[in-house]
PDB file of C-alpha atoms in Angstrom:
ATOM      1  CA  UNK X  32       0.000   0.000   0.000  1.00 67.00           C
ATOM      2  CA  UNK X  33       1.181   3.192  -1.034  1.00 81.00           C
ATOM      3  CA  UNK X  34       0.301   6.416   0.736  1.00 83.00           C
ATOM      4  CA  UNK X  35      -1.592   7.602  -2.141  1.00 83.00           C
ATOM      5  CA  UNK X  36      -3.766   4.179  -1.858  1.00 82.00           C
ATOM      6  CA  UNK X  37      -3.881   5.529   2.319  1.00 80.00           C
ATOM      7  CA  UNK X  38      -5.102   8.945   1.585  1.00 80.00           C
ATOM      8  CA  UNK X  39      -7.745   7.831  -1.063  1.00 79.00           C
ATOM      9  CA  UNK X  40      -9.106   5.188   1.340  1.00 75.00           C
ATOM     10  CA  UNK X  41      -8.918   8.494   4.348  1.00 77.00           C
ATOM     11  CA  UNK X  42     -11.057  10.548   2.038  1.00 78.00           C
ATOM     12  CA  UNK X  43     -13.412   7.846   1.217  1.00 75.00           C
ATOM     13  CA  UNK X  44     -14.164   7.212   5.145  1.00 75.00           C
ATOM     14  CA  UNK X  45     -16.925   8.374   6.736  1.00 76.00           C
ATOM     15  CA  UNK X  46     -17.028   8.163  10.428  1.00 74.00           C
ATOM     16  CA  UNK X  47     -20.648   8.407  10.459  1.00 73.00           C
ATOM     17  CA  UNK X  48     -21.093   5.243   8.900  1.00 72.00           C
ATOM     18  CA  UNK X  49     -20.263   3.318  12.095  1.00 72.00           C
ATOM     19  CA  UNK X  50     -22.593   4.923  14.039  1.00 73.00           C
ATOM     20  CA  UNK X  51     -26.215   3.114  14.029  1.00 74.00           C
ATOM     21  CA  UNK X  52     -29.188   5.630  12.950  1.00 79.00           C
ATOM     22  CA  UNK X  53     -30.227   8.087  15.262  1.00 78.00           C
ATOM     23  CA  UNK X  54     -34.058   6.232  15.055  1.00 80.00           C
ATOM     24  CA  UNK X  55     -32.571   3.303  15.912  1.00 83.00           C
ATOM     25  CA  UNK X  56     -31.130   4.731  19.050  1.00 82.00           C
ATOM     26  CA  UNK X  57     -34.151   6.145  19.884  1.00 83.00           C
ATOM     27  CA  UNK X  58     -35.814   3.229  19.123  1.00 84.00           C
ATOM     28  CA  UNK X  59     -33.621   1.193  21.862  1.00 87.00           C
ATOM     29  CA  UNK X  60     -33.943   4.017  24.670  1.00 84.00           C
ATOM     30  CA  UNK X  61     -37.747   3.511  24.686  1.00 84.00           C
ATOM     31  CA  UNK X  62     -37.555  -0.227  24.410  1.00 88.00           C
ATOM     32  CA  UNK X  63     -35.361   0.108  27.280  1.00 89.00           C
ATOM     33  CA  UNK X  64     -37.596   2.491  29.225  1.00 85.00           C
ATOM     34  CA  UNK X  65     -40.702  -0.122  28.443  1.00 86.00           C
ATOM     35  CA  UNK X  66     -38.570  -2.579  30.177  1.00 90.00           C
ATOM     36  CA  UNK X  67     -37.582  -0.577  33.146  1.00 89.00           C
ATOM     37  CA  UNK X  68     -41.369   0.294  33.605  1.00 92.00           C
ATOM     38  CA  UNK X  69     -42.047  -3.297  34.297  1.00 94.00           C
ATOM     39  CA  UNK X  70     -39.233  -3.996  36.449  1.00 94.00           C
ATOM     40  CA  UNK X  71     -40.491  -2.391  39.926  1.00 93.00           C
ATOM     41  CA  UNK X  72     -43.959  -4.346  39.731  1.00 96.00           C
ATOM     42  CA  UNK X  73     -42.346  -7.552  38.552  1.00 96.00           C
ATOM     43  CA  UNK X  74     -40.236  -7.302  41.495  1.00 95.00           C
ATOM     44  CA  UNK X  75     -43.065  -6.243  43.932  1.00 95.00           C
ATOM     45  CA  UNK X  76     -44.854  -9.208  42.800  1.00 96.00           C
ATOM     46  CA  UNK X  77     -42.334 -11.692  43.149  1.00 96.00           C
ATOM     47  CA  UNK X  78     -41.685 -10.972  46.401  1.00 94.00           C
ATOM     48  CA  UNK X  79     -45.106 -10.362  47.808  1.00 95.00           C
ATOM     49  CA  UNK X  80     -45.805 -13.720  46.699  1.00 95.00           C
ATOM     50  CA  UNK X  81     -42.754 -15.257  48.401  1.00 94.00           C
ATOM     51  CA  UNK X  82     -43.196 -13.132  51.787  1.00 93.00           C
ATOM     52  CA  UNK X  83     -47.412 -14.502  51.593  1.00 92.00           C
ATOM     53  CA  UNK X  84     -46.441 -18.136  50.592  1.00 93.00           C
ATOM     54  CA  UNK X  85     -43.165 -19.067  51.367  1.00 91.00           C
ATOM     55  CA  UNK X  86     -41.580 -16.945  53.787  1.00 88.00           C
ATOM     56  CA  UNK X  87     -39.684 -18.692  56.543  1.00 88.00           C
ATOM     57  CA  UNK X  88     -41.728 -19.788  59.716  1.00 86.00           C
ATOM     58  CA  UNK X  89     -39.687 -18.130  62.356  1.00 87.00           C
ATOM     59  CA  UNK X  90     -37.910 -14.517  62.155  1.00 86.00           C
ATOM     60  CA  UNK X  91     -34.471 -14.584  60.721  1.00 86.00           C
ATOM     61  CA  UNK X  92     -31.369 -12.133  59.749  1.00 85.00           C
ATOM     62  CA  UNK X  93     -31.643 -13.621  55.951  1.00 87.00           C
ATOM     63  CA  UNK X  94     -35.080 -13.918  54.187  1.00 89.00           C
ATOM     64  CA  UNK X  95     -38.628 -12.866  54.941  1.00 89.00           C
ATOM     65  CA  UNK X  96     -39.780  -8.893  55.286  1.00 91.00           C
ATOM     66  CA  UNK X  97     -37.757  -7.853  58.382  1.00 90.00           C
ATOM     67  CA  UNK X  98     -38.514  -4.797  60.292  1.00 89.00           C
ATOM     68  CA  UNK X  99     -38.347  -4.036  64.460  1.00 88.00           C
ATOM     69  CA  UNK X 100     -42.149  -5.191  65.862  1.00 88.00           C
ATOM     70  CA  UNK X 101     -41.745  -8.077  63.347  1.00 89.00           C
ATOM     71  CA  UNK X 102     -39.258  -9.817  64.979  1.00 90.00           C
ATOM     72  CA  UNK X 103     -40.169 -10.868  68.457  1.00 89.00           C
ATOM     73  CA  UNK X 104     -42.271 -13.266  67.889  1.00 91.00           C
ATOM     74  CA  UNK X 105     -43.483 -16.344  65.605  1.00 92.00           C
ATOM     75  CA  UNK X 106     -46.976 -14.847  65.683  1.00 93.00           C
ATOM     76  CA  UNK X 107     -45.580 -11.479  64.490  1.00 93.00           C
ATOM     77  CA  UNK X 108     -43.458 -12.636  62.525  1.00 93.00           C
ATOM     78  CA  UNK X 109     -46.085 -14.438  60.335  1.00 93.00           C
ATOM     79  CA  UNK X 110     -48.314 -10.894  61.121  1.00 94.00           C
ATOM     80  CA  UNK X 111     -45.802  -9.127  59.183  1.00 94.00           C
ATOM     81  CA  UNK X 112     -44.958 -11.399  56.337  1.00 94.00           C
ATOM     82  CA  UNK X 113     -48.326 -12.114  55.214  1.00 95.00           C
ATOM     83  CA  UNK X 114     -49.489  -8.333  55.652  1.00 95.00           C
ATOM     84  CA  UNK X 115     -46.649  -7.546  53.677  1.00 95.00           C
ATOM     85  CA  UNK X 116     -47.152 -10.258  51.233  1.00 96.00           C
ATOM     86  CA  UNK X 117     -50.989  -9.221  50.748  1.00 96.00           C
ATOM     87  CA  UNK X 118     -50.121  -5.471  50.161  1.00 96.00           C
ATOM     88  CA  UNK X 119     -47.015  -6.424  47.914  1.00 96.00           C
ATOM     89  CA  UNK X 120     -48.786  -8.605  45.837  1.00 97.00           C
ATOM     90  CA  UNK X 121     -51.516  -6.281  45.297  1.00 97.00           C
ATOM     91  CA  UNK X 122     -49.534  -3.491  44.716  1.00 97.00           C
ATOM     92  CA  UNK X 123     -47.079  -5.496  42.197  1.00 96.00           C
ATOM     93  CA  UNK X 124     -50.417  -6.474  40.344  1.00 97.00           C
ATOM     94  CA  UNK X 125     -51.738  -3.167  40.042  1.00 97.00           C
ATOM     95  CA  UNK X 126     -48.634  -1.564  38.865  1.00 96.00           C
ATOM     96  CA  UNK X 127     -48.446  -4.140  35.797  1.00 96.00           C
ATOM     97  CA  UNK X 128     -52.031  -3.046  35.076  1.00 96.00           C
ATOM     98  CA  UNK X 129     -50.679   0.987  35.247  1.00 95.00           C
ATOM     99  CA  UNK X 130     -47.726  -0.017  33.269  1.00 94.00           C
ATOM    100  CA  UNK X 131     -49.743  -1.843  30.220  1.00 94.00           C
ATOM    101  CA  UNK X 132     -51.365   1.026  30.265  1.00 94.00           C
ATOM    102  CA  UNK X 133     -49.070   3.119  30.039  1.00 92.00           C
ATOM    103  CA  UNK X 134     -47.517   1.440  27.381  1.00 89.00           C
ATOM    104  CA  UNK X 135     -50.032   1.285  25.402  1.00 91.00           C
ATOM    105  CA  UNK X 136     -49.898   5.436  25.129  1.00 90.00           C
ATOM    106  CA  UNK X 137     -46.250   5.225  23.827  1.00 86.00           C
ATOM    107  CA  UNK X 138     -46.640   4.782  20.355  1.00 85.00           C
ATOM    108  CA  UNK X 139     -48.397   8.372  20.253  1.00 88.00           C
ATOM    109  CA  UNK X 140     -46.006  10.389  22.109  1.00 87.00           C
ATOM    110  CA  UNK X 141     -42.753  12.278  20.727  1.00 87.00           C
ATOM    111  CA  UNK X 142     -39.355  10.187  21.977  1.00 82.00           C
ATOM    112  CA  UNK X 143     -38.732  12.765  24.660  1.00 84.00           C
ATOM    113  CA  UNK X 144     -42.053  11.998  26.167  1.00 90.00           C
ATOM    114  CA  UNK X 145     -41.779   8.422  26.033  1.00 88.00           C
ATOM    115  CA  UNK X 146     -38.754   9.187  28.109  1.00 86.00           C
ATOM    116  CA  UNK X 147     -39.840  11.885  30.382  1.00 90.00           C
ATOM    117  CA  UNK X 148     -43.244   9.869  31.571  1.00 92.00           C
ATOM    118  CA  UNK X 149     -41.014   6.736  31.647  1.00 91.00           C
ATOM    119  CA  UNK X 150     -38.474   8.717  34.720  1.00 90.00           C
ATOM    120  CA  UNK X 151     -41.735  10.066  36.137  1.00 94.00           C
ATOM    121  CA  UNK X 152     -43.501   6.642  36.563  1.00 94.00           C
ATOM    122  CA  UNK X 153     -40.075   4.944  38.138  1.00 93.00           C
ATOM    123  CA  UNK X 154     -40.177   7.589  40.669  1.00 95.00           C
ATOM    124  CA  UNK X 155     -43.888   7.338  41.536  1.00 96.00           C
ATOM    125  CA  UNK X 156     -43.186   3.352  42.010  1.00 96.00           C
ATOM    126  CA  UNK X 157     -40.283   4.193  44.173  1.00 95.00           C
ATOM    127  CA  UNK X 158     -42.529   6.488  46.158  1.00 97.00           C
ATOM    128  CA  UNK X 159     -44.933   3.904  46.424  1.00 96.00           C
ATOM    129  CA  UNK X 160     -42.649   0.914  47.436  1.00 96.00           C
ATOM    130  CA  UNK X 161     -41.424   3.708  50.446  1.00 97.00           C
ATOM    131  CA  UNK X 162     -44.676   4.215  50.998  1.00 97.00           C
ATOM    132  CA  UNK X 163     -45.424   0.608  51.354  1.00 96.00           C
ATOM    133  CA  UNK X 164     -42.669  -0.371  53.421  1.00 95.00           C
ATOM    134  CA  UNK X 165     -44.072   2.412  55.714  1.00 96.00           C
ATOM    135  CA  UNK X 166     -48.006   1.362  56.351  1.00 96.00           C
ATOM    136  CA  UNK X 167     -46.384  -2.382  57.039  1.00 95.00           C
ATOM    137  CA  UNK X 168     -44.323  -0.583  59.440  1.00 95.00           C
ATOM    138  CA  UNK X 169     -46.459   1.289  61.147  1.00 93.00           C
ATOM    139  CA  UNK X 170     -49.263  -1.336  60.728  1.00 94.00           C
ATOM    140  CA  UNK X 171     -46.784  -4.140  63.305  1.00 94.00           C
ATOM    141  CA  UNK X 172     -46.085  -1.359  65.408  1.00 92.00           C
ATOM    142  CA  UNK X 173     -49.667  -0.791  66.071  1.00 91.00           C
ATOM    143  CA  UNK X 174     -50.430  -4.641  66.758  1.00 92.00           C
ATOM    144  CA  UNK X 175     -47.171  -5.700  68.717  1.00 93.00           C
ATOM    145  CA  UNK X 176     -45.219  -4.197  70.985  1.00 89.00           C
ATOM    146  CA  UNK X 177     -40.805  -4.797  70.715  1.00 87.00           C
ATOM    147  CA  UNK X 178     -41.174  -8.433  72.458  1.00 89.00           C
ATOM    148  CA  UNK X 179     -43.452  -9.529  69.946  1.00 89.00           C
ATOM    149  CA  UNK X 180     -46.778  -9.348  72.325  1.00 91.00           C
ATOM    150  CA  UNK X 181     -50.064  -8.650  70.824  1.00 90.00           C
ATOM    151  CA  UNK X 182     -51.572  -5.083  71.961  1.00 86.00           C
ATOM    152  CA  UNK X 183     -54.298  -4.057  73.666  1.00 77.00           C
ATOM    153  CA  UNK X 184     -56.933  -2.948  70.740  1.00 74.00           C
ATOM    154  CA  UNK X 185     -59.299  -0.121  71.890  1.00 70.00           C
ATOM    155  CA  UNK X 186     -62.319  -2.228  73.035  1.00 72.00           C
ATOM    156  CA  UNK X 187     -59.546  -4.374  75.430  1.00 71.00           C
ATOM    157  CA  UNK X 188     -58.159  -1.381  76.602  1.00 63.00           C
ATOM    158  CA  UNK X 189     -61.825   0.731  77.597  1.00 71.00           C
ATOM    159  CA  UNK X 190     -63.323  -2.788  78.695  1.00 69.00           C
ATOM    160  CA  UNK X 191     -62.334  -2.690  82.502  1.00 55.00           C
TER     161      UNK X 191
END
């Protein structure tokens, strides 16, 4: 190869070439974003369904849906993990049903949109998971104390 034969193969290069279509990349972001939609609820569900039906029997450092209250006893500890099984479950279901939907309004909307409602509805499910992990919270706390003991509900407590 001569440098002539160099130069007339420089010239002939374009860089552009390499790079894929700027559709196609837009293409892939909101294929991307579709998937990350349906990640949160597939999650939810998934574990809802293991704290409800298989959750371990007696509290533990490794598995189940851990928190304080929870913990002291067997009875709370199945309290918790089928309360937060229930409201996982159902949460994780209804978030697939949002997403579909959601989805389904995507083929209408300008790229940036697609995008822009696609960061919007990841933080809503993250605010929703917090607030979530919160009502099971505050739920235990209400019906145990820290050594795992059932409260007093109202009626017990006004009843003599």
């Amino acid at each position: 190869m001569t440098i002539e034969n160099i130069k007339q193969l420089m010239d002939d290069f374009d860089i552009s070439a390499l790079l894929p279509d700027i559709m196609t990349l837009i293409n892939w972001i909101i294929q991307i974003s579709r998937i990350a939609l349906f990640a949160v609820p597939v999650v939810l569900l998934g574990l809802g369904m293991y704290y409800f039906l298989i959750a371990p029997k007696e509290a533990n450092y490794t598995a189940g849906y851990r928190c304080y209250w929870g913990m002291g006893s067997p009875d709370a500890w199945r309290y918790t993990q089928k309360l937060a099984g229930i409201l996982w479950t159902l949460a994780g279901l209804t978030m697939i049903v949002g997403v579909v939907l959601l989805n389904a309004t995507f083929p209408a909307m300008e790229p940036t949109d697609v995008m822009w409602k696609a960061v919007s509805c990841l933080a809503l499910q993250g605010m929703i998971v917090l607030a979530l992990r919160l009502v099971v919270y505050v739920t235990v706390m209400l019906h145990f104390d820290r050594k795992g003991n059932r409260r007093l509900t109202w009626s017990q407590m006004f009843r003599g």
